[in-house]
Amino acid sequence: MQDGVDGADRVRLKRANGDSVDFEVISGTEGASAFNIGTLLAESGLVTLDIGFANTASCASNITYIDGDAGIVRYRGYPVNQLAEHATFCDVVHLLTTGELPTQDQLASLNAGMAEGTELARTLQPVFSAMPSNTHPMAMLSAGVSALSGVSSDAFDAFDDSAAELATARLIGAFSILAALTYKASSGGSLPRSTPSTSSYAGDFLGNLFGSPGDGYESDPVIERALDVAFILHADHEQNCSTSTVRLAGSARASLLSSVVAGISALSGPLHGGANQAVVEMLEDIKSGGGDVARFVGSVKDRQSGTRLMGFGHRVYKSYDPRAAIIKKLLDQVLLQLGKKDDLLDIAIELESVALSDEYFISRKLYPNVDFYTGLLYRAIGFPANMFTVLFAVGRLPGWIAHWRECVTDKQNKIGRPRQLYVGPTERTYQPQ
Ligand code: ACO
């Protein structure tokens, strides 16, 4: 089958036998246009095969725009670096989930809804103490969100803006407490009484994790801001694995909470959100093996070893991930503020430098992604490695909510149901073994 553009707004797929099918080309506001192959099977008996959806748009979306070659990420049109400089995480929550930056009144409503959500989540503490203590915090988080559906009414009308905004605010507030409870489950201690604040979601979050009832814990403003910015940088990233999972669940009309649970599970994988934990574990392995970066890079290049340079490579970025550069700066600021030095950072910097000048990585356009330095940032702040992906989930939640709502309110949307190319046995007759 050959393809060719027939006019500006049609694509023609032409088979060797002369049959052809025309498709409409649909343009977005920026980036690649698409041609809609929805009628291909009916018209030609063929399906497309696109492993890992490397070239398939599953939806039209107006939330986040990425140009991976130019290193651009924009939420609702705003460059992420401008948001990282000027906005708070709660501004970004409102922006992503409603389309616009918030007014003061809207922030006050968000704050009130978050406070309701924190109260609901606090009632779930027994769920966390009932789980085996070595349960991974990501597994605890998904259990916590599932349990949240039992104490909150998540069956709201997604077409109703005020109901959706209230459900969003409650979930954003509840999530902070659920994440803190995953930490308390292994570190021990109880949650302090705190009131969420839209001016520093991260400050409140740090207090819930590291504070105890009555101890008057106060976080350092530099650390607080660094974490708030890290949350902003993780808040959305268009059709990544976890967000597409949330949309797929939502396309079956699964509730917001059930869809978020699906997203948490997808995010936990080391090729996705779990990479921040895997990067630090990789750096620790290199350190304990004597710090020989060149030898480690050699093992990555040995295709038989199956070793990957974690925190490197990205489906979309074929140049430096712009978020990684901002995270690296935040890490430097936090280490300076705390007067700390981290041997693992020296190894990471050497690893980056060796990889970026090596033909293996250059030819495959493998650069540091957002997770190369986030684990070190979280470690400097004092989070244990098994909490790193929970922090990613806290940041990514507004993106999941925005995409879930976009999916379920899009009247053009259908249940997600890919085709397959069957390569198994043809019919055989049952015979007892
Ligand atoms: N280390 C070594 N080689 C790599 C790496 C890596 N980190 N990433 C990709 N490659 C190689 C592949 O082996 C492949 O080589 P080949 O063409 O010789 O077979 C080539 O680069 C293309 O790689 P793919 O796996 O096809 O790229 P894909 O887009 O499918 O994967 C992914 C992207 C999963 C992020 C991959 O780069 C990876 O595994 N990175 C490490 C894990 C990681 O950091 N994940 C976080 C991503 S960011 C996020 O989700 C928040």
Short mmCIF file of C-alpha atoms and ligand atoms in Angstrom, two decimals:
data_model
loop_
_atom_site.label_atom_id
_atom_site.label_comp_id
_atom_site.label_asym_id
_atom_site.label_seq_id
_atom_site.Cartn_x
_atom_site.Cartn_y
_atom_site.Cartn_z
CA MET A 1 0.00 0.00 0.00
CA GLN A 2 1.36 3.41 -0.93
CA ASP A 3 0.26 6.75 0.33
CA GLY A 4 0.13 10.09 -1.32
CA VAL A 5 -1.41 13.45 -0.66
CA ASP A 6 -4.26 14.21 -3.00
CA GLY A 7 -4.92 17.92 -2.61
CA ALA A 8 -4.43 19.81 0.62
CA ASP A 9 -7.23 18.21 2.60
CA ARG A 10 -7.31 14.54 1.52
CA VAL A 11 -4.93 11.62 1.88
CA ARG A 12 -5.20 8.73 -0.59
CA LEU A 13 -3.99 5.26 0.35
CA LYS A 14 -3.39 3.28 -2.80
CA ARG A 15 -2.89 -0.51 -2.94
CA ALA A 16 -0.67 -2.28 -5.48
CA ASN A 17 -3.85 -3.75 -7.07
CA GLY A 18 -5.01 -0.22 -7.86
CA ASP A 19 -7.69 0.05 -5.13
CA SER A 20 -7.56 3.31 -3.23
CA VAL A 21 -9.32 4.92 -0.29
CA ASP A 22 -9.44 8.65 0.44
CA PHE A 23 -9.39 10.16 3.90
CA GLU A 24 -10.13 13.60 5.22
CA VAL A 25 -7.16 15.56 6.62
CA ILE A 26 -7.93 17.37 9.86
CA SER A 27 -5.72 20.26 10.96
CA GLY A 28 -5.08 21.21 14.56
CA THR A 29 -4.17 24.71 15.73
CA GLU A 30 -0.45 23.76 15.84
CA GLY A 31 1.71 20.73 15.13
CA ALA A 32 1.01 17.70 12.95
CA SER A 33 -2.28 17.40 11.06
CA ALA A 34 -4.11 14.07 11.08
CA PHE A 35 -6.07 11.97 8.66
CA ASN A 36 -9.06 10.15 10.03
CA ILE A 37 -8.85 6.44 9.24
CA GLY A 38 -12.15 5.56 10.98
CA THR A 39 -13.62 4.09 7.75
CA LEU A 40 -10.49 2.18 6.62
CA LEU A 41 -11.59 -1.30 7.73
CA ALA A 42 -15.05 -0.96 6.21
CA GLU A 43 -13.67 0.40 2.94
CA SER A 44 -10.57 -1.78 2.46
CA GLY A 45 -10.68 -4.71 4.92
CA LEU A 46 -7.42 -3.45 6.44
CA VAL A 47 -6.51 -2.20 9.90
CA THR A 48 -3.45 -0.13 10.72
CA LEU A 49 -0.75 -1.58 12.99
CA ASP A 50 0.97 1.02 15.17
CA ILE A 51 2.75 -0.65 18.11
CA GLY A 52 2.85 1.65 21.13
CA PHE A 53 0.68 4.23 19.29
CA ALA A 54 3.90 5.81 18.01
CA ASN A 55 2.05 7.51 15.17
CA THR A 56 -1.61 7.41 16.17
CA ALA A 57 -3.62 10.30 17.62
CA SER A 58 -6.34 8.76 19.80
CA CYS A 59 -8.27 11.98 20.28
CA ALA A 60 -8.38 15.69 19.61
CA SER A 61 -7.44 17.66 22.71
CA ASN A 62 -7.17 21.35 23.62
CA ILE A 63 -5.28 20.93 26.90
CA THR A 64 -1.52 20.63 26.31
CA TYR A 65 0.67 21.22 23.27
CA ILE A 66 4.13 19.67 22.96
CA ASP A 67 6.68 20.13 20.19
CA GLY A 68 9.30 17.54 21.08
CA ASP A 69 11.85 18.74 18.52
CA ALA A 70 11.68 22.36 19.65
CA GLY A 71 11.44 21.49 23.37
CA ILE A 72 8.05 23.25 23.79
CA VAL A 73 5.38 22.39 26.38
CA ARG A 74 2.34 24.64 26.80
CA TYR A 75 -0.66 24.19 29.09
CA ARG A 76 -3.75 25.77 27.51
CA GLY A 77 -1.37 27.92 25.45
CA TYR A 78 0.86 29.10 28.32
CA PRO A 79 4.54 28.02 28.08
CA VAL A 80 5.34 25.76 31.02
CA ASN A 81 8.50 27.71 31.84
CA GLN A 82 6.38 30.89 32.35
CA LEU A 83 4.00 28.99 34.59
CA ALA A 84 6.96 27.52 36.53
CA GLU A 85 8.24 31.04 37.06
CA HIS A 86 5.05 32.92 37.91
CA ALA A 87 2.19 30.58 38.78
CA THR A 88 1.36 28.35 41.72
CA PHE A 89 0.38 24.70 41.39
CA CYS A 90 -3.22 25.61 42.28
CA ASP A 91 -3.29 28.23 39.48
CA VAL A 92 -2.23 25.41 37.15
CA VAL A 93 -4.89 23.07 38.59
CA HIS A 94 -7.55 25.63 37.68
CA LEU A 95 -5.95 26.39 34.31
CA LEU A 96 -5.75 22.76 33.22
CA THR A 97 -9.15 21.70 34.51
CA THR A 98 -11.17 24.75 33.38
CA GLY A 99 -9.10 26.25 30.54
CA GLU A 100 -8.32 29.61 32.18
CA LEU A 101 -6.14 30.98 34.96
CA PRO A 102 -8.15 31.53 38.16
CA THR A 103 -9.54 34.76 39.62
CA GLN A 104 -9.20 35.31 43.39
CA ASP A 105 -12.83 34.17 43.85
CA GLN A 106 -12.16 31.00 41.91
CA LEU A 107 -9.10 30.30 44.05
CA ALA A 108 -11.25 30.78 47.15
CA SER A 109 -13.74 28.19 45.80
CA LEU A 110 -10.89 25.82 44.99
CA ASN A 111 -9.58 26.26 48.53
CA ALA A 112 -12.99 25.54 50.08
CA GLY A 113 -13.44 22.40 47.97
CA MET A 114 -9.91 21.22 48.79
CA ALA A 115 -10.66 21.62 52.51
CA GLU A 116 -13.75 19.39 52.10
CA GLY A 117 -11.64 16.82 50.25
CA THR A 118 -8.99 16.71 52.97
CA GLU A 119 -11.66 15.97 55.60
CA LEU A 120 -13.04 13.09 53.54
CA ALA A 121 -9.57 11.64 52.98
CA ARG A 122 -8.66 11.85 56.68
CA THR A 123 -11.46 9.39 57.46
CA LEU A 124 -9.62 6.78 55.37
CA GLN A 125 -6.62 6.45 57.69
CA PRO A 126 -7.76 2.91 58.80
CA VAL A 127 -7.52 1.74 55.18
CA PHE A 128 -3.81 2.55 55.21
CA SER A 129 -3.07 0.97 58.57
CA ALA A 130 -4.84 -2.22 57.39
CA MET A 131 -2.40 -2.73 54.51
CA PRO A 132 0.79 -4.79 54.93
CA SER A 133 3.57 -2.35 55.85
CA ASN A 134 5.71 -3.26 52.85
CA THR A 135 2.96 -2.34 50.36
CA HIS A 136 4.44 0.12 47.85
CA PRO A 137 3.10 3.68 48.38
CA MET A 138 1.76 3.72 44.79
CA ALA A 139 -0.32 0.61 45.52
CA MET A 140 -1.51 2.26 48.74
CA LEU A 141 -2.39 5.42 46.83
CA SER A 142 -4.57 3.56 44.36
CA ALA A 143 -6.27 1.71 47.22
CA GLY A 144 -6.82 5.06 48.95
CA VAL A 145 -8.44 6.61 45.86
CA SER A 146 -10.65 3.52 45.45
CA ALA A 147 -11.72 3.85 49.08
CA LEU A 148 -12.40 7.57 48.54
CA SER A 149 -15.25 6.58 46.25
CA GLY A 150 -16.96 5.08 49.30
CA VAL A 151 -16.96 8.37 51.24
CA SER A 152 -17.48 10.89 48.44
CA SER A 153 -20.05 11.19 45.75
CA ASP A 154 -17.99 11.06 42.58
CA ALA A 155 -21.03 10.41 40.38
CA PHE A 156 -21.40 14.04 39.29
CA ASP A 157 -22.53 15.37 35.95
CA ALA A 158 -19.30 16.10 34.06
CA PHE A 159 -21.24 18.51 31.80
CA ASP A 160 -22.08 20.68 34.83
CA ASP A 161 -19.16 23.12 35.31
CA SER A 162 -19.78 23.90 38.96
CA ALA A 163 -20.24 20.23 39.92
CA ALA A 164 -17.07 19.32 38.03
CA GLU A 165 -15.09 22.14 39.66
CA LEU A 166 -16.22 21.07 43.12
CA ALA A 167 -15.33 17.42 42.43
CA THR A 168 -11.93 18.57 41.12
CA ALA A 169 -11.23 20.69 44.19
CA ARG A 170 -12.22 17.90 46.56
CA LEU A 171 -10.06 15.36 44.79
CA ILE A 172 -7.05 17.69 44.66
CA GLY A 173 -7.39 18.26 48.43
CA ALA A 174 -8.04 14.59 49.21
CA PHE A 175 -5.10 13.41 47.13
CA SER A 176 -2.63 15.42 49.21
CA ILE A 177 -3.86 13.68 52.37
CA LEU A 178 -3.92 10.23 50.73
CA ALA A 179 -0.32 10.72 49.55
CA ALA A 180 0.70 11.80 53.06
CA LEU A 181 -1.03 8.71 54.50
CA THR A 182 1.02 6.44 52.23
CA TYR A 183 4.12 8.00 53.81
CA LYS A 184 2.84 7.79 57.38
CA ALA A 185 1.98 4.11 56.84
CA SER A 186 5.69 3.27 56.69
CA SER A 187 7.28 6.15 58.61
CA GLY A 188 4.78 5.96 61.49
CA GLY A 189 3.17 8.92 63.23
CA SER A 190 -0.10 10.73 62.65
CA LEU A 191 -1.19 13.47 60.32
CA PRO A 192 -1.07 16.97 61.77
CA ARG A 193 -4.23 19.12 61.55
CA SER A 194 -3.66 21.43 58.62
CA THR A 195 -5.73 23.64 56.37
CA PRO A 196 -5.02 23.50 52.67
CA SER A 197 -3.90 26.68 51.00
CA THR A 198 -4.02 27.47 47.30
CA SER A 199 -1.03 29.80 47.73
CA SER A 200 1.22 26.87 48.61
CA TYR A 201 -0.17 23.43 47.98
CA ALA A 202 3.38 22.12 48.39
CA GLY A 203 3.84 23.81 51.77
CA ASP A 204 0.72 22.15 53.11
CA PHE A 205 1.79 18.85 51.55
CA LEU A 206 5.22 18.99 53.22
CA GLY A 207 3.56 19.79 56.56
CA ASN A 208 1.24 16.77 56.25
CA LEU A 209 4.13 14.45 55.46
CA PHE A 210 6.90 15.65 57.69
CA GLY A 211 4.89 17.29 60.48
CA SER A 212 3.17 15.67 63.47
CA PRO A 213 0.17 16.82 65.51
CA GLY A 214 1.10 19.90 67.54
CA ASP A 215 4.77 20.11 66.48
CA GLY A 216 4.31 23.42 64.59
CA TYR A 217 6.26 22.13 61.55
CA GLU A 218 7.09 24.89 59.09
CA SER A 219 8.59 24.19 55.71
CA ASP A 220 11.45 26.20 54.21
CA PRO A 221 10.01 28.59 51.55
CA VAL A 222 12.75 27.65 49.04
CA ILE A 223 11.93 23.94 49.38
CA GLU A 224 8.23 24.65 49.29
CA ARG A 225 8.51 26.61 46.05
CA ALA A 226 10.79 24.00 44.47
CA LEU A 227 8.21 21.29 45.17
CA ASP A 228 5.31 23.47 43.95
CA VAL A 229 7.23 24.05 40.68
CA ALA A 230 8.00 20.33 40.37
CA PHE A 231 4.24 19.69 40.67
CA ILE A 232 3.59 22.32 37.97
CA LEU A 233 6.11 20.67 35.63
CA HIS A 234 4.42 17.28 36.06
CA ALA A 235 0.85 18.59 35.83
CA ASP A 236 0.15 17.45 32.28
CA HIS A 237 1.94 16.01 29.28
CA GLU A 238 -0.79 15.28 26.72
CA GLN A 239 -1.32 11.63 25.69
CA ASN A 240 1.30 9.92 27.87
CA CYS A 241 0.79 6.36 29.11
CA SER A 242 -1.06 7.14 32.36
CA THR A 243 -3.21 9.93 30.91
CA SER A 244 -4.22 7.78 27.95
CA THR A 245 -5.08 5.05 30.45
CA VAL A 246 -7.30 7.51 32.35
CA ARG A 247 -8.99 8.50 29.08
CA LEU A 248 -9.44 4.88 28.03
CA ALA A 249 -11.14 4.06 31.35
CA GLY A 250 -13.20 7.26 31.08
CA SER A 251 -14.28 6.33 27.56
CA ALA A 252 -16.16 3.38 29.10
CA ARG A 253 -17.83 5.95 31.40
CA ALA A 254 -15.80 4.74 34.40
CA SER A 255 -16.04 7.36 37.15
CA LEU A 256 -13.36 9.98 37.67
CA LEU A 257 -12.00 8.17 40.74
CA SER A 258 -11.93 4.76 39.03
CA SER A 259 -10.18 6.30 36.03
CA VAL A 260 -7.61 7.98 38.29
CA VAL A 261 -6.91 4.61 39.93
CA ALA A 262 -6.17 3.23 36.45
CA GLY A 263 -3.84 6.19 35.84
CA ILE A 264 -1.96 5.59 39.10
CA SER A 265 -1.33 1.97 38.11
CA ALA A 266 0.01 2.93 34.68
CA LEU A 267 2.19 5.67 36.17
CA SER A 268 3.86 3.25 38.58
CA GLY A 269 5.80 1.51 35.79
CA PRO A 270 9.56 2.23 35.62
CA LEU A 271 9.35 3.20 31.95
CA HIS A 272 6.91 5.98 32.95
CA GLY A 273 6.49 7.65 36.37
CA GLY A 274 8.43 4.95 38.18
CA ALA A 275 11.56 6.15 36.38
CA ASN A 276 12.34 8.77 39.07
CA GLN A 277 12.79 6.00 41.66
CA ALA A 278 14.64 3.82 39.14
CA VAL A 279 17.11 6.65 38.34
CA VAL A 280 18.19 7.02 41.95
CA GLU A 281 18.46 3.24 42.34
CA MET A 282 20.61 3.15 39.18
CA LEU A 283 22.88 5.93 40.53
CA GLU A 284 23.18 4.09 43.85
CA ASP A 285 24.16 0.90 42.00
CA ILE A 286 26.84 2.78 40.05
CA LYS A 287 28.14 4.30 43.29
CA SER A 288 28.24 1.01 45.16
CA GLY A 289 30.02 -0.57 42.17
CA GLY A 290 32.87 1.95 42.54
CA GLY A 291 31.39 4.88 40.57
CA ASP A 292 32.60 3.68 37.17
CA VAL A 293 30.28 5.65 34.86
CA ALA A 294 32.04 4.56 31.65
CA ARG A 295 31.56 0.89 32.55
CA PHE A 296 27.86 1.46 33.22
CA VAL A 297 27.41 3.28 29.90
CA GLY A 298 29.19 0.36 28.23
CA SER A 299 26.66 -2.05 29.76
CA VAL A 300 23.76 0.11 28.48
CA LYS A 301 25.25 -0.03 24.97
CA ASP A 302 25.62 -3.82 25.18
CA ARG A 303 22.24 -4.80 23.71
CA GLN A 304 22.42 -8.25 25.36
CA SER A 305 22.48 -6.75 28.87
CA GLY A 306 18.97 -5.26 28.68
CA THR A 307 20.21 -2.35 30.83
CA ARG A 308 18.66 1.06 30.12
CA LEU A 309 19.95 4.45 31.15
CA MET A 310 16.96 5.39 33.30
CA GLY A 311 15.83 9.01 33.02
CA PHE A 312 17.02 9.14 29.42
CA GLY A 313 14.95 8.96 26.26
CA HIS A 314 11.40 9.97 25.49
CA ARG A 315 8.81 9.07 22.89
CA VAL A 316 8.18 12.73 22.06
CA TYR A 317 11.35 14.66 22.95
CA LYS A 318 14.17 14.21 20.51
CA SER A 319 16.08 17.06 22.15
CA TYR A 320 16.51 18.11 25.79
CA ASP A 321 13.27 17.82 27.77
CA PRO A 322 12.65 21.47 28.81
CA ARG A 323 11.28 20.31 32.16
CA ALA A 324 14.54 18.49 32.98
CA ALA A 325 16.52 21.74 32.67
CA ILE A 326 14.19 23.51 35.14
CA ILE A 327 14.31 20.58 37.60
CA LYS A 328 18.12 20.60 37.50
CA LYS A 329 18.12 24.32 38.44
CA LEU A 330 15.67 23.65 41.29
CA LEU A 331 17.91 20.86 42.54
CA ASP A 332 20.92 23.20 42.61
CA GLN A 333 18.88 25.80 44.54
CA VAL A 334 17.62 23.24 47.07
CA LEU A 335 21.09 21.78 47.68
CA LEU A 336 22.47 25.29 48.15
CA GLN A 337 19.67 26.24 50.52
CA LEU A 338 20.14 23.09 52.60
CA GLY A 339 23.93 23.27 52.46
CA LYS A 340 23.89 19.67 51.21
CA LYS A 341 26.07 17.83 48.73
CA ASP A 342 24.97 14.61 47.06
CA ASP A 343 27.52 12.15 45.61
CA LEU A 344 24.77 10.80 43.39
CA LEU A 345 24.44 14.22 41.73
CA ASP A 346 28.12 14.11 40.73
CA ILE A 347 27.54 10.67 39.20
CA ALA A 348 24.40 11.92 37.40
CA ILE A 349 26.25 14.91 35.93
CA GLU A 350 29.10 12.69 34.72
CA LEU A 351 26.61 10.17 33.33
CA GLU A 352 24.77 12.90 31.43
CA SER A 353 27.99 14.29 30.02
CA VAL A 354 29.31 10.86 28.93
CA ALA A 355 25.97 9.89 27.38
CA LEU A 356 25.47 13.17 25.53
CA SER A 357 28.82 12.79 23.79
CA ASP A 358 28.41 9.09 22.95
CA GLU A 359 27.35 8.00 19.47
CA TYR A 360 24.83 5.44 20.84
CA PHE A 361 22.79 8.17 22.56
CA ILE A 362 23.42 10.87 19.92
CA SER A 363 22.25 8.70 17.03
CA ARG A 364 19.08 7.67 18.91
CA LYS A 365 18.42 11.25 20.11
CA LEU A 366 18.37 10.15 23.74
CA TYR A 367 18.46 13.10 26.16
CA PRO A 368 17.65 13.45 29.87
CA ASN A 369 13.90 13.46 30.50
CA VAL A 370 12.07 15.10 33.41
CA ASP A 371 12.84 12.16 35.67
CA PHE A 372 16.61 12.23 35.36
CA TYR A 373 16.93 14.86 38.10
CA THR A 374 13.55 14.74 39.92
CA GLY A 375 14.56 11.77 42.09
CA LEU A 376 17.63 13.68 43.26
CA LEU A 377 15.48 16.75 43.98
CA TYR A 378 13.03 14.70 46.05
CA ARG A 379 15.88 12.92 47.82
CA ALA A 380 17.48 16.28 48.71
CA ILE A 381 14.15 17.41 50.20
CA GLY A 382 14.08 14.25 52.32
CA PHE A 383 11.58 11.95 50.61
CA PRO A 384 12.43 8.23 50.57
CA ALA A 385 12.84 6.72 47.08
CA ASN A 386 9.59 4.75 47.21
CA MET A 387 7.64 8.04 47.54
CA PHE A 388 9.05 9.62 44.36
CA THR A 389 6.37 8.27 42.03
CA VAL A 390 3.65 9.30 44.47
CA LEU A 391 4.98 12.86 44.10
CA PHE A 392 4.69 12.48 40.33
CA ALA A 393 1.07 11.35 40.76
CA VAL A 394 0.27 14.35 42.96
CA GLY A 395 1.61 16.63 40.22
CA ARG A 396 -0.11 14.75 37.36
CA LEU A 397 -3.57 14.62 38.96
CA PRO A 398 -4.91 17.89 37.41
CA GLY A 399 -3.89 16.63 33.96
CA TRP A 400 -5.73 13.34 34.53
CA ILE A 401 -8.84 15.22 35.70
CA ALA A 402 -8.73 17.59 32.70
CA HIS A 403 -8.34 14.73 30.21
CA TRP A 404 -11.01 12.58 31.85
CA ARG A 405 -13.49 15.41 31.64
CA GLU A 406 -12.50 16.32 28.09
CA CYS A 407 -13.00 12.68 27.11
CA VAL A 408 -16.36 12.10 28.79
CA THR A 409 -17.86 15.40 27.64
CA ASP A 410 -16.73 15.05 24.01
CA LYS A 411 -19.85 14.00 22.13
CA GLN A 412 -17.69 12.67 19.27
CA ASN A 413 -15.85 10.33 21.62
CA LYS A 414 -16.40 6.59 21.54
CA ILE A 415 -15.40 3.80 23.89
CA GLY A 416 -11.67 3.11 23.41
CA ARG A 417 -11.36 -0.24 21.70
CA PRO A 418 -8.25 -0.84 19.54
CA ARG A 419 -8.13 -3.44 16.78
CA GLN A 420 -5.43 -6.13 16.68
CA LEU A 421 -3.54 -8.16 14.11
CA TYR A 422 -4.24 -11.74 15.17
CA VAL A 423 -1.14 -13.99 14.93
CA GLY A 424 -2.30 -16.97 17.07
CA PRO A 425 -3.34 -20.52 16.05
CA THR A 426 -6.11 -21.00 13.53
CA GLU A 427 -9.10 -23.16 14.55
CA ARG A 428 -8.29 -26.54 16.19
CA THR A 429 -10.53 -29.19 17.68
CA TYR A 430 -10.61 -29.70 21.44
CA GLN A 431 -8.91 -32.88 22.65
CA PRO A 432 -8.54 -33.72 26.37
CA GLN A 433 -4.82 -33.69 27.40
N1 ACO B 1 18.72 3.67 27.51
C1 ACO B 1 19.28 2.98 26.50
N2 ACO B 1 18.73 2.86 25.27
C2 ACO B 1 17.56 3.46 25.08
C3 ACO B 1 16.90 4.19 26.10
C4 ACO B 1 17.54 4.29 27.36
N3 ACO B 1 16.97 4.97 28.36
N4 ACO B 1 15.74 4.68 25.63
C5 ACO B 1 15.65 4.26 24.36
N5 ACO B 1 16.75 3.53 24.02
C6 ACO B 1 17.07 2.95 22.69
C7 ACO B 1 16.22 1.71 22.42
O1 ACO B 1 16.90 0.54 22.83
C8 ACO B 1 16.07 1.80 20.92
O2 ACO B 1 17.29 1.40 20.34
P1 ACO B 1 17.27 0.61 18.90
O3 ACO B 1 16.64 1.56 17.93
O4 ACO B 1 18.70 0.29 18.62
O5 ACO B 1 16.43 -0.62 19.13
C9 ACO B 1 15.94 3.29 20.65
O6 ACO B 1 16.66 3.93 21.73
C10 ACO B 1 14.50 3.78 20.62
O7 ACO B 1 13.92 3.39 21.87
P2 ACO B 1 12.43 2.96 22.06
O8 ACO B 1 12.34 2.04 23.24
O9 ACO B 1 11.85 2.49 20.76
O10 ACO B 1 11.77 4.36 22.41
P3 ACO B 1 10.34 4.57 23.01
O11 ACO B 1 9.86 5.87 22.51
O12 ACO B 1 9.48 3.38 22.76
O13 ACO B 1 10.59 4.61 24.59
C11 ACO B 1 11.08 5.38 26.75
C12 ACO B 1 10.62 5.76 25.32
C13 ACO B 1 10.16 4.28 27.30
C14 ACO B 1 10.92 6.60 27.63
C15 ACO B 1 12.54 4.90 26.71
O14 ACO B 1 13.37 5.93 26.22
C16 ACO B 1 13.04 4.43 28.07
O15 ACO B 1 12.84 3.26 28.42
N6 ACO B 1 13.69 5.34 28.89
C17 ACO B 1 14.13 4.96 30.20
C18 ACO B 1 12.97 5.02 31.19
C19 ACO B 1 12.57 6.43 31.49
O16 ACO B 1 13.37 7.30 31.78
N7 ACO B 1 11.24 6.66 31.46
C20 ACO B 1 10.66 7.96 31.77
C21 ACO B 1 10.12 8.61 30.54
S1 ACO B 1 9.50 10.22 30.91
C22 ACO B 1 8.06 9.92 31.68
O17 ACO B 1 7.35 9.00 31.45
C23 ACO B 1 7.71 10.80 32.69
#
